[in-house]
Short mmCIF file of C-alpha atoms in Angstrom, two decimals:
data_model
loop_
_atom_site.label_atom_id
_atom_site.label_comp_id
_atom_site.label_asym_id
_atom_site.label_seq_id
_atom_site.Cartn_x
_atom_site.Cartn_y
_atom_site.Cartn_z
CA MET A 1 67.29 115.02 123.84
CA THR A 2 66.06 111.89 124.72
CA ALA A 3 67.16 108.70 122.30
CA ARG A 4 64.70 107.23 120.17
CA ALA A 5 62.67 104.48 121.36
CA GLU A 6 63.93 101.19 119.72
CA PRO A 7 61.73 99.02 118.53
CA ASP A 8 62.09 95.73 120.85
CA LEU A 9 61.89 93.01 118.24
CA LYS A 10 62.56 89.82 120.28
CA GLY A 11 60.16 87.36 119.97
CA GLN A 12 58.61 89.48 117.20
CA PRO A 13 57.13 86.88 114.08
CA LEU A 14 58.68 87.26 110.89
CA PRO A 15 56.24 88.43 108.01
CA ARG A 16 53.90 85.67 106.24
CA PRO A 17 53.56 85.06 102.61
CA PRO A 18 50.44 86.24 101.40
CA ALA A 19 47.14 84.18 101.94
CA PHE A 20 46.54 82.83 99.20
CA GLN A 21 50.18 81.09 98.83
CA ARG A 22 49.72 79.62 102.11
CA VAL A 23 46.54 77.91 101.36
CA LEU A 24 47.66 76.55 98.13
CA ASN A 25 50.78 75.07 99.58
CA SER A 26 48.83 73.84 102.47
CA VAL A 27 48.79 69.97 102.99
CA PRO A 28 45.24 68.86 102.20
CA VAL A 29 44.71 71.51 99.15
CA ALA A 30 47.82 70.60 97.67
CA VAL A 31 47.00 66.47 97.96
CA GLY A 32 43.59 67.28 96.55
CA LEU A 33 44.60 69.17 93.45
CA TYR A 34 47.49 66.64 92.52
CA ALA A 35 45.00 63.76 92.95
CA VAL A 36 42.43 66.66 90.64
CA VAL A 37 45.06 66.96 88.12
CA MET A 38 45.89 63.15 87.88
CA ALA A 39 42.30 62.11 87.94
CA LEU A 40 40.86 63.81 85.31
CA ILE A 41 44.13 63.04 82.92
CA VAL A 42 43.16 59.46 83.45
CA TYR A 43 39.46 59.91 83.23
CA GLY A 44 40.80 61.48 79.82
CA SER A 45 42.61 59.00 78.31
CA TYR A 46 39.77 56.19 79.30
CA VAL A 47 36.86 58.60 77.61
CA GLY A 48 39.19 59.19 74.63
CA ALA A 49 39.47 55.70 74.68
CA GLN A 50 35.95 54.40 75.33
CA ASN A 51 35.18 56.75 72.65
CA MET A 52 36.93 55.34 70.18
CA GLY A 53 35.38 52.07 71.44
CA TYR A 54 38.89 50.48 72.14
CA ASN A 55 38.22 47.05 74.17
CA TRP A 56 40.33 47.14 77.42
CA GLN A 57 41.25 43.62 78.84
CA TRP A 58 43.45 44.49 81.53
CA TYR A 59 42.51 40.90 83.18
CA ARG A 60 44.69 39.20 80.01
CA VAL A 61 47.85 41.17 81.40
CA PRO A 62 48.97 39.67 84.31
CA GLN A 63 49.70 36.13 82.39
CA PHE A 64 52.38 37.87 80.34
CA ILE A 65 54.57 38.64 83.46
CA TYR A 66 53.92 35.22 85.14
CA SER A 67 51.54 32.33 85.50
CA ARG A 68 50.19 29.52 87.15
CA THR A 69 49.23 26.22 85.41
CA ALA A 70 48.59 22.80 86.14
CA ASP A 71 52.55 22.80 85.47
CA GLY A 72 52.92 25.07 88.38
CA PHE A 73 54.54 28.43 88.53
CA GLN A 74 55.94 30.27 85.40
CA TRP A 75 57.73 34.00 84.34
CA GLY A 76 55.67 35.36 81.80
CA GLU A 77 57.24 37.03 78.68
CA ILE A 78 57.65 40.46 79.97
CA ALA A 79 59.55 39.38 82.80
CA LEU A 80 61.83 37.25 80.95
CA GLY A 81 62.23 40.25 78.53
CA LEU A 82 62.84 43.00 81.59
CA VAL A 83 65.60 39.98 82.47
CA GLU A 84 67.08 40.80 78.97
CA THR A 85 67.01 44.02 79.24
CA VAL A 86 68.69 44.08 82.78
CA ARG A 87 71.40 42.08 81.30
CA ILE A 88 71.99 44.11 78.34
CA SER A 89 72.14 47.14 80.48
CA LEU A 90 74.58 45.56 82.64
CA LEU A 91 76.98 44.62 80.28
CA SER A 92 76.73 47.33 78.16
CA PHE A 93 77.22 49.72 81.16
CA SER A 94 80.41 47.71 82.56
CA LEU A 95 81.79 47.78 78.95
CA ALA A 96 80.61 51.47 78.60
CA THR A 97 82.82 52.21 81.82
CA LEU A 98 85.66 50.68 80.91
CA LEU A 99 86.01 52.50 77.48
CA GLY A 100 84.77 55.98 78.84
CA LEU A 101 87.67 55.66 82.06
CA LEU A 102 89.87 54.82 78.89
CA VAL A 103 88.88 57.95 77.23
CA ALA A 104 88.55 59.69 79.71
CA LEU A 105 92.38 59.07 80.88
CA LEU A 106 93.68 59.18 77.45
CA ARG A 107 92.34 62.98 77.55
CA LEU A 108 93.95 63.75 80.41
CA SER A 109 96.81 62.25 79.85
CA GLY A 110 99.03 65.24 78.21
CA LEU A 111 100.07 63.25 75.54
CA VAL A 112 99.02 65.24 72.20
CA VAL A 113 97.76 61.95 70.82
CA GLY A 114 95.98 61.02 73.63
CA THR A 115 93.67 64.09 73.67
CA ALA A 116 93.73 64.06 70.17
CA VAL A 117 92.12 60.59 70.03
CA ALA A 118 89.85 61.09 72.72
CA VAL A 119 88.52 63.81 71.60
CA GLY A 120 88.26 62.36 67.81
CA PHE A 121 86.17 59.52 69.30
CA LEU A 122 84.17 61.72 71.35
CA GLU A 123 82.54 64.26 68.68
CA LEU A 124 82.04 61.20 66.21
CA ILE A 125 79.98 59.90 68.95
CA ARG A 126 78.19 62.51 69.96
CA ASN A 127 77.08 63.59 66.44
CA ILE A 128 76.09 60.72 65.12
CA PRO A 129 72.47 59.26 66.01
CA LEU A 130 72.40 56.15 68.69
CA LEU A 131 69.65 54.37 65.73
CA VAL A 132 72.18 54.97 63.13
CA LEU A 133 74.93 53.54 65.11
CA LEU A 134 73.18 50.70 65.75
CA TYR A 135 72.51 50.23 62.11
CA LEU A 136 76.06 50.51 61.47
CA PHE A 137 77.52 47.91 64.11
CA TYR A 138 74.49 45.68 63.08
CA TYR A 139 74.12 46.41 59.04
CA VAL A 140 77.90 47.12 58.43
CA LEU A 141 80.49 46.13 61.03
CA GLY A 142 78.03 43.08 61.69
CA PRO A 143 78.72 41.17 58.39
CA ILE A 144 82.38 42.40 58.82
CA PHE A 145 83.55 40.85 61.74
CA GLY A 146 80.67 37.57 62.18
CA MET A 147 78.66 39.82 64.70
CA ASP A 148 75.58 38.69 66.36
CA ARG A 149 72.64 41.10 66.91
CA TYR A 150 72.95 40.32 70.50
CA THR A 151 77.04 41.51 70.16
CA ALA A 152 76.04 44.45 67.72
CA SER A 153 73.22 45.80 70.31
CA VAL A 154 75.47 45.65 73.53
CA LEU A 155 78.37 47.35 71.58
CA THR A 156 76.33 50.15 69.86
CA LEU A 157 74.75 50.82 73.60
CA ALA A 158 78.58 50.64 75.38
CA VAL A 159 80.18 52.62 72.60
CA PHE A 160 77.33 55.40 72.55
CA HIS A 161 77.00 55.85 76.21
CA SER A 162 81.15 55.48 76.79
CA ALA A 163 81.04 58.80 75.33
CA LEU A 164 78.73 60.60 78.05
CA ILE A 165 80.66 58.63 80.84
CA SER A 166 84.27 59.67 79.95
CA GLU A 167 82.85 62.84 80.24
CA ILE A 168 81.10 62.12 83.85
CA LEU A 169 84.80 60.43 84.58
CA ARG A 170 86.82 63.13 83.52
CA ALA A 171 84.72 65.37 85.42
CA GLY A 172 84.78 63.70 88.56
CA ILE A 173 88.62 63.39 88.08
CA ASN A 174 89.28 66.72 87.86
CA ALA A 175 87.33 67.63 90.89
CA VAL A 176 89.91 66.12 92.97
CA ALA A 177 92.28 69.01 94.54
CA THR A 178 95.30 69.38 92.67
CA GLY A 179 96.99 69.08 96.24
CA GLN A 180 96.24 65.61 96.28
CA TRP A 181 98.47 64.87 93.14
CA GLU A 182 101.45 66.79 94.54
CA ALA A 183 101.14 64.89 97.89
CA ALA A 184 101.05 61.85 96.22
CA LYS A 185 103.93 62.71 93.62
CA SER A 186 105.66 64.04 96.53
CA ILE A 187 105.54 60.50 98.67
CA GLY A 188 106.60 58.95 95.26
CA MET A 189 103.87 57.58 93.54
CA THR A 190 103.78 56.28 90.12
CA PRO A 191 100.77 58.48 88.05
CA TYR A 192 98.64 54.63 88.43
CA GLN A 193 99.12 54.37 91.97
CA THR A 194 97.74 57.73 92.42
CA TYR A 195 94.79 57.92 90.58
CA ARG A 196 94.23 54.27 92.04
CA TYR A 197 94.51 54.92 95.21
CA ILE A 198 94.20 58.69 95.94
CA ILE A 199 92.25 60.16 93.18
CA LEU A 200 89.28 57.79 91.73
CA PRO A 201 88.43 56.46 95.24
CA GLN A 202 87.94 60.67 96.05
CA SER A 203 86.61 61.22 92.42
CA VAL A 204 83.69 58.17 93.29
CA ARG A 205 81.63 60.61 95.22
CA PHE A 206 81.45 63.18 92.45
CA MET A 207 80.85 60.51 89.63
CA LEU A 208 77.84 58.62 91.34
CA PRO A 209 75.01 60.98 91.07
CA PRO A 210 75.71 61.56 87.17
CA MET A 211 76.55 57.89 86.51
CA THR A 212 72.98 57.12 87.66
CA GLY A 213 71.40 59.25 85.39
CA GLU A 214 73.28 57.76 82.68
CA MET A 215 72.49 54.17 83.75
CA VAL A 216 68.76 55.20 83.53
CA HIS A 217 69.47 56.51 80.33
CA LEU A 218 70.93 53.63 79.03
CA ILE A 219 68.42 51.13 79.95
CA LYS A 220 65.89 53.56 78.59
CA SER A 221 67.86 53.68 74.85
CA SER A 222 68.34 50.07 75.29
CA ALA A 223 64.61 49.67 73.77
CA ILE A 224 65.69 50.75 70.77
CA VAL A 225 67.78 47.34 69.71
CA SER A 226 64.02 46.12 69.62
CA VAL A 227 64.81 47.81 66.04
CA ILE A 228 66.84 44.73 64.90
CA ALA A 229 64.55 42.39 67.21
CA VAL A 230 67.11 41.33 70.11
CA ALA A 231 64.45 40.10 72.66
CA GLU A 232 64.08 42.29 75.30
CA LEU A 233 61.74 44.01 77.28
CA THR A 234 60.17 46.49 73.91
CA THR A 235 60.20 44.06 71.44
CA VAL A 236 58.04 41.57 73.83
CA GLY A 237 55.88 43.93 74.56
CA ARG A 238 55.42 44.58 70.49
CA ASN A 239 55.31 40.80 70.07
CA ILE A 240 52.77 40.21 72.07
CA ILE A 241 50.48 43.03 70.76
CA SER A 242 51.06 41.60 67.37
CA ASP A 243 49.35 38.44 68.96
CA THR A 244 46.92 40.24 71.22
CA TYR A 245 45.85 43.61 69.83
CA MET A 246 46.00 44.97 73.26
CA SER A 247 48.17 47.80 72.27
CA PHE A 248 46.92 50.00 75.59
CA GLU A 249 47.20 47.91 77.89
CA ILE A 250 50.87 46.49 76.75
CA TRP A 251 52.48 49.79 76.43
CA PHE A 252 51.10 50.86 79.57
CA THR A 253 52.15 48.10 81.09
CA ILE A 254 56.01 47.71 79.65
CA ALA A 255 56.22 51.79 80.50
CA ALA A 256 55.47 50.87 84.34
CA VAL A 257 57.84 48.11 84.19
CA TYR A 258 60.82 50.39 82.81
CA MET A 259 59.68 53.07 85.21
CA ALA A 260 59.78 50.78 88.68
CA LEU A 261 63.10 49.23 87.38
CA THR A 262 64.79 52.96 86.80
CA LEU A 263 63.19 54.28 89.88
CA LEU A 264 64.43 51.22 91.91
CA LEU A 265 67.90 51.94 90.69
CA SER A 266 68.00 55.51 91.48
CA ILE A 267 66.82 54.77 95.21
CA GLY A 268 69.70 51.89 95.52
CA VAL A 269 72.27 54.14 94.86
CA SER A 270 71.15 57.21 96.97
CA TYR A 271 71.95 54.92 99.64
CA LEU A 272 75.98 54.57 98.13
CA GLU A 273 75.79 58.10 97.70
CA ARG A 274 75.06 58.37 101.63
CA ARG A 275 78.08 55.71 102.14
CA TYR A 276 80.89 57.55 99.74
CA ALA A 277 79.71 60.85 101.57
CA VAL A 278 82.75 61.55 102.98
CA ASP A 279 83.42 65.65 104.12
CA GLN A 280 86.81 67.22 102.95
CA MET B 1 130.95 64.92 90.63
CA THR B 2 128.69 64.71 94.01
CA ARG B 3 129.96 65.67 97.22
CA PRO B 4 129.24 63.92 100.57
CA ASP B 5 128.94 66.85 102.71
CA VAL B 6 126.31 68.50 100.32
CA MET B 7 122.75 67.56 100.43
CA ILE B 8 121.08 69.91 97.40
CA GLU B 9 123.06 71.98 94.98
CA ALA B 10 121.36 74.40 92.40
CA GLN B 11 123.33 76.74 90.14
CA ASN B 12 122.05 79.10 88.01
CA LEU B 13 118.46 78.06 87.63
CA ASP B 14 116.30 80.14 85.66
CA LYS B 15 112.32 79.07 85.68
CA PHE B 16 109.38 80.99 83.76
CA TYR B 17 105.64 80.53 83.97
CA GLY B 18 104.94 81.40 80.12
CA PRO B 19 106.43 85.05 80.18
CA PHE B 20 106.70 85.21 83.70
CA HIS B 21 110.07 84.88 85.24
CA ALA B 22 109.96 83.15 88.19
CA LEU B 23 113.52 82.62 88.95
CA LYS B 24 116.51 84.45 88.08
CA ASP B 25 119.75 82.45 88.03
CA VAL B 26 119.08 80.89 91.40
CA SER B 27 122.24 79.32 92.60
CA ILE B 28 122.00 78.07 96.54
CA THR B 29 124.00 75.15 98.53
CA VAL B 30 121.95 73.02 101.04
CA GLY B 31 124.91 71.11 103.37
CA ARG B 32 123.65 67.84 104.86
CA GLY B 33 122.21 68.40 108.15
CA GLU B 34 121.58 72.27 107.36
CA LYS B 35 118.61 74.05 108.26
CA MET B 36 117.57 76.71 105.58
CA VAL B 37 114.79 79.62 106.23
CA ILE B 38 114.28 81.14 103.12
CA CYS B 39 111.52 84.07 103.44
CA GLY B 40 110.74 86.83 101.20
CA PRO B 41 107.99 89.08 100.06
CA SER B 42 104.96 86.86 98.15
CA GLY B 43 105.91 86.14 94.86
CA SER B 44 109.55 86.32 95.05
CA GLY B 45 109.82 82.52 94.05
CA LYS B 46 110.24 81.04 97.22
CA SER B 47 107.55 78.24 96.97
CA THR B 48 108.57 77.78 93.44
CA LEU B 49 112.41 76.85 94.44
CA ILE B 50 111.51 74.73 96.83
CA ARG B 51 108.84 72.94 94.54
CA CYS B 52 111.70 72.14 92.20
CA PHE B 53 113.85 70.40 94.70
CA ASN B 54 111.48 67.44 94.49
CA GLY B 55 110.41 68.06 90.84
CA LEU B 56 107.09 69.22 91.70
CA GLU B 57 107.97 72.42 89.02
CA TRP B 58 110.75 71.81 86.69
CA HIS B 59 113.74 74.42 86.12
CA ASN B 60 113.96 75.46 82.62
CA SER B 61 117.87 76.00 82.68
CA GLY B 62 120.91 75.41 85.18
CA ARG B 63 121.97 72.64 87.25
CA LEU B 64 120.42 71.08 90.24
CA THR B 65 121.20 67.53 92.26
CA VAL B 66 119.57 66.71 95.25
CA ASP B 67 121.34 63.92 97.07
CA GLY B 68 123.27 63.31 94.33
CA ILE B 69 120.54 62.58 91.76
CA GLU B 70 119.98 65.14 88.99
CA VAL B 71 117.03 66.62 88.73
CA PHE B 72 114.89 67.11 85.27
CA GLU B 73 112.28 66.64 83.63
CA GLY B 74 111.81 63.45 82.60
CA ALA B 75 114.43 62.19 84.92
CA ALA B 76 114.01 58.15 85.42
CA GLU B 77 115.47 58.53 89.44
CA ILE B 78 112.34 61.06 90.11
CA ARG B 79 110.47 58.87 92.10
CA THR B 80 113.56 57.38 93.94
CA LEU B 81 114.37 60.95 94.53
CA ARG B 82 110.41 62.06 96.46
CA GLN B 83 110.93 59.18 98.26
CA GLU B 84 114.25 61.02 100.20
CA VAL B 85 112.42 64.21 99.88
CA GLY B 86 109.86 64.88 102.14
CA MET B 87 107.20 68.23 101.49
CA VAL B 88 104.79 69.94 103.48
CA PHE B 89 102.23 71.61 102.18
CA GLN B 90 100.71 75.35 103.16
CA GLN B 91 97.28 72.97 102.70
CA PHE B 92 98.48 70.37 104.38
CA ASN B 93 96.94 68.03 101.72
CA LEU B 94 96.10 64.71 103.54
CA PHE B 95 94.28 62.17 101.81
CA PRO B 96 90.99 63.10 103.01
CA HIS B 97 89.12 59.55 102.51
CA LEU B 98 91.95 57.80 104.46
CA THR B 99 92.43 57.52 108.37
CA VAL B 100 95.27 58.98 109.61
CA LEU B 101 96.73 56.05 109.90
CA GLU B 102 96.02 54.83 106.74
CA ASN B 103 97.16 58.52 105.49
CA LEU B 104 100.88 57.83 107.14
CA THR B 105 101.10 53.57 105.61
CA ILE B 106 99.65 54.36 101.90
CA GLY B 107 103.22 55.49 100.69
CA PRO B 108 105.71 52.75 102.73
CA MET B 109 102.84 50.20 101.74
CA LYS B 110 102.31 51.01 97.59
CA VAL B 111 105.94 52.59 97.18
CA ARG B 112 108.04 50.67 99.40
CA GLY B 113 106.37 48.25 99.25
CA LEU B 114 106.52 47.09 103.24
CA THR B 115 103.86 45.32 104.58
CA ARG B 116 101.01 46.01 106.78
CA ALA B 117 102.51 45.16 110.06
CA GLN B 118 105.93 47.50 109.22
CA ALA B 119 104.31 50.05 108.16
CA GLU B 120 101.76 50.64 111.14
CA GLU B 121 104.64 50.14 113.40
CA THR B 122 106.49 52.90 111.33
CA ALA B 123 103.71 55.12 111.89
CA ARG B 124 102.87 54.75 115.17
CA THR B 125 106.29 55.70 116.01
CA TYR B 126 105.83 59.19 114.26
CA LEU B 127 102.32 59.74 115.05
CA ASP B 128 103.91 59.91 118.96
CA ARG B 129 106.69 61.83 117.57
CA VAL B 130 104.30 64.44 116.31
CA HIS B 131 101.95 63.88 119.72
CA ILE B 132 99.00 62.79 118.40
CA PRO B 133 99.54 58.85 118.33
CA GLU B 134 95.30 58.65 119.71
CA GLN B 135 94.46 60.07 116.37
CA ALA B 136 95.88 57.44 114.44
CA ASN B 137 92.08 55.96 113.36
CA LYS B 138 90.40 59.44 112.97
CA TYR B 139 89.95 61.22 109.39
CA PRO B 140 91.27 64.08 108.19
CA ALA B 141 88.54 66.04 108.70
CA GLN B 142 87.65 65.40 112.21
CA LEU B 143 91.44 67.17 113.25
CA SER B 144 92.18 70.74 114.17
CA GLY B 145 94.28 72.35 111.38
CA GLY B 146 97.25 72.31 113.80
CA GLN B 147 96.72 68.43 114.10
CA GLN B 148 96.45 67.68 109.87
CA GLN B 149 99.68 69.70 109.52
CA ARG B 150 101.59 67.52 112.24
CA VAL B 151 99.68 64.43 110.44
CA ALA B 152 101.33 66.14 107.28
CA ILE B 153 104.76 66.05 108.94
CA ALA B 154 104.38 62.44 110.56
CA ARG B 155 103.17 61.22 106.67
CA SER B 156 106.56 62.81 105.09
CA LEU B 157 108.84 61.05 107.91
CA CYS B 158 107.26 57.74 107.54
CA MET B 159 108.96 57.63 104.25
CA GLU B 160 112.13 57.33 106.12
CA THR B 161 113.19 60.63 104.14
CA ARG B 162 116.56 62.42 104.47
CA VAL B 163 115.54 65.97 103.34
CA MET B 164 112.21 67.81 104.50
CA LEU B 165 111.06 70.58 102.65
CA PHE B 166 108.36 72.96 104.48
CA ASP B 167 106.36 75.13 102.28
CA GLU B 168 104.39 77.90 104.40
CA PRO B 169 103.61 75.07 106.77
CA THR B 170 101.83 77.44 109.52
CA SER B 171 100.02 80.21 106.82
CA ALA B 172 97.15 78.20 106.88
CA LEU B 173 96.84 78.17 110.16
CA ASP B 174 94.31 79.72 113.16
CA PRO B 175 97.14 81.55 115.53
CA GLU B 176 96.72 79.09 118.56
CA MET B 177 97.92 76.14 116.63
CA ILE B 178 100.96 77.52 114.67
CA ASN B 179 103.21 76.76 118.12
CA GLU B 180 102.07 73.12 118.61
CA VAL B 181 103.52 72.86 114.56
CA LEU B 182 106.48 74.80 115.20
CA ASP B 183 107.13 72.73 118.45
CA VAL B 184 107.61 69.63 116.21
CA MET B 185 109.31 71.50 113.65
CA VAL B 186 112.23 72.57 116.46
CA GLU B 187 112.35 68.67 117.46
CA LEU B 188 112.70 67.81 113.93
CA ALA B 189 115.49 70.14 113.34
CA GLY B 190 117.05 68.45 116.52
CA THR B 191 117.26 64.92 115.35
CA GLY B 192 119.81 66.17 112.36
CA MET B 193 117.15 66.19 109.14
CA THR B 194 118.21 68.65 106.55
CA MET B 195 115.36 71.05 106.20
CA VAL B 196 114.25 73.97 103.86
CA VAL B 197 111.51 75.70 105.55
CA VAL B 198 109.51 78.46 103.73
CA THR B 199 108.16 80.81 106.35
CA HIS B 200 107.63 84.40 108.06
CA GLU B 201 107.97 82.62 111.48
CA MET B 202 111.28 84.82 112.66
CA GLY B 203 110.95 83.07 116.15
CA PHE B 204 111.42 79.40 114.77
CA ALA B 205 114.16 80.81 112.13
CA ARG B 206 115.98 82.42 114.77
CA LYS B 207 115.88 78.95 117.25
CA VAL B 208 116.95 76.65 114.12
CA ALA B 209 117.92 78.28 111.33
CA ASP B 210 121.77 77.48 109.97
CA THR B 211 121.12 79.71 106.64
CA MET B 212 118.75 83.15 106.36
CA VAL B 213 117.60 82.82 102.56
CA PHE B 214 116.31 86.68 101.29
CA MET B 215 114.35 86.30 98.32
CA GLU B 216 112.72 89.23 96.11
CA ALA B 217 111.27 88.67 92.52
CA GLY B 218 112.64 85.62 91.63
CA ARG B 219 116.40 86.14 93.05
CA ILE B 220 118.19 85.52 96.09
CA VAL B 221 119.15 88.81 97.85
CA GLU B 222 120.90 87.62 101.40
CA VAL B 223 122.37 84.88 102.33
CA SER B 224 123.53 84.83 105.57
CA PRO B 225 124.04 83.47 109.23
CA PRO B 226 120.93 84.30 111.68
CA ASP B 227 123.22 86.50 113.55
CA THR B 228 123.80 88.64 110.94
CA PHE B 229 121.01 88.54 108.88
CA PHE B 230 118.38 90.10 111.94
CA THR B 231 121.10 92.29 113.48
CA ASN B 232 123.07 93.74 110.11
CA PRO B 233 121.78 91.85 106.88
CA SER B 234 123.92 93.32 103.91
CA SER B 235 120.76 95.03 101.43
CA GLU B 236 118.51 97.34 102.31
CA ARG B 237 115.87 96.02 100.65
CA CYS B 238 116.43 93.06 103.24
CA ARG B 239 116.43 95.29 106.29
CA LEU B 240 113.02 96.79 105.25
CA PHE B 241 111.36 93.35 104.97
CA LEU B 242 112.70 92.56 108.68
CA ASP B 243 111.34 95.89 109.63
CA GLN B 244 107.73 95.68 108.29
CA ILE B 245 107.39 91.99 109.56
CA LEU B 246 109.28 92.39 113.15
CA ASP B 247 107.86 95.88 114.12
CA HIS B 248 104.44 94.89 115.97
#
């Protein structure tokens, strides 16, 4: 009896994916296809606009971003609106994070009252549309507490996003191993010290990605305050259009500015993420 | 009434997890400087018992005094007590975001209020004691399991503890690292520290134990000095258990 010859597997190539898929995924074909798809979309919009006789005036757009006149360099309305959007977003996000942390800690406190208050707040905020919440703050709480439209806007955004942020923080805190709590307890730390020195520093890396998403979300939802005429990016866009009737150009520009802002933020945070990446 | 020669005194402890009766009428006394080794099958309540000693778990009835302080849920002195009672865990539980040195200094600095200089001096002393002075600036993940467990022992010692509790300190280690940890524990025993050790390392137990305890199903079945314990245990169940873990 002879041993059956084993096929020599060493150095044998793996089976390859089907030819069709290989061609479609090769770099030149993929890039070419992508360019064609994009060109079709742009061309389609352009033709559509031509057919309705739209008068493109892109040359008039840059002056709303910045201008050089006899008086020298000046930022345009869109740039100022962007600054305002950033300011409202940063302010709301900071407030939302503080409030969110408070709600998360209440929820985790183990006190029945704390949990009840936190859950009540969460359900209340999560089940009211952002626009209605804004109206409540501006038309109802505004007159009662003497809030101006700016304060009402910031508070609306902060309260709305604090509900979502508290869930992110809670998940981040829960993601830290229970052994860390026990180790901190066993050297006599108070709950505050445990959070401050042991738990929260380790939670940051769990929280950063969803918190970035939340910041992007907040920047985008800040556009809603244009309905009560707070002078931010979207309001500026509406104002320019009512003066110039260039709705296509201006809305494309405003959308691009929002995109640039949020993409920049995401890139910045991915650097931070690498910094906080600690292997366990 | 506190007796000066008694470190831990448990009287008729009962502990429930829901319907599960984890500790059944457990009474035990650990003297000052005494080395006690607790063994028994898994689920017998060994870990639960020593976790009660520093308030990581709360007993439901009975009376427990550690270093003259009565332990119960909500006791005002519980954090003072935890500073006196060190705990070494099966899974090390080092703080992964801090360096070895920071792991050792954070307790003394934040809890005891020492300055950084004082805390680092103490930390370096104890790192020497556990034979890894050169690892001070590394992060836990960069160390082997045995080294991590020795850091964990040093972290407890840095709090200038009077009692050390060990909860299966070598069970999560690769076999070749068990001895480096046991050696450190034997040396620690030589300093007169009160130690309560949950372990199945019977070689270690023979070497350092003053008292052997065998637990099963939430009860203490046998308490005796090692000589009697290993040669002539009074209970059949304990004899069987020893046969199982010693016979190979």
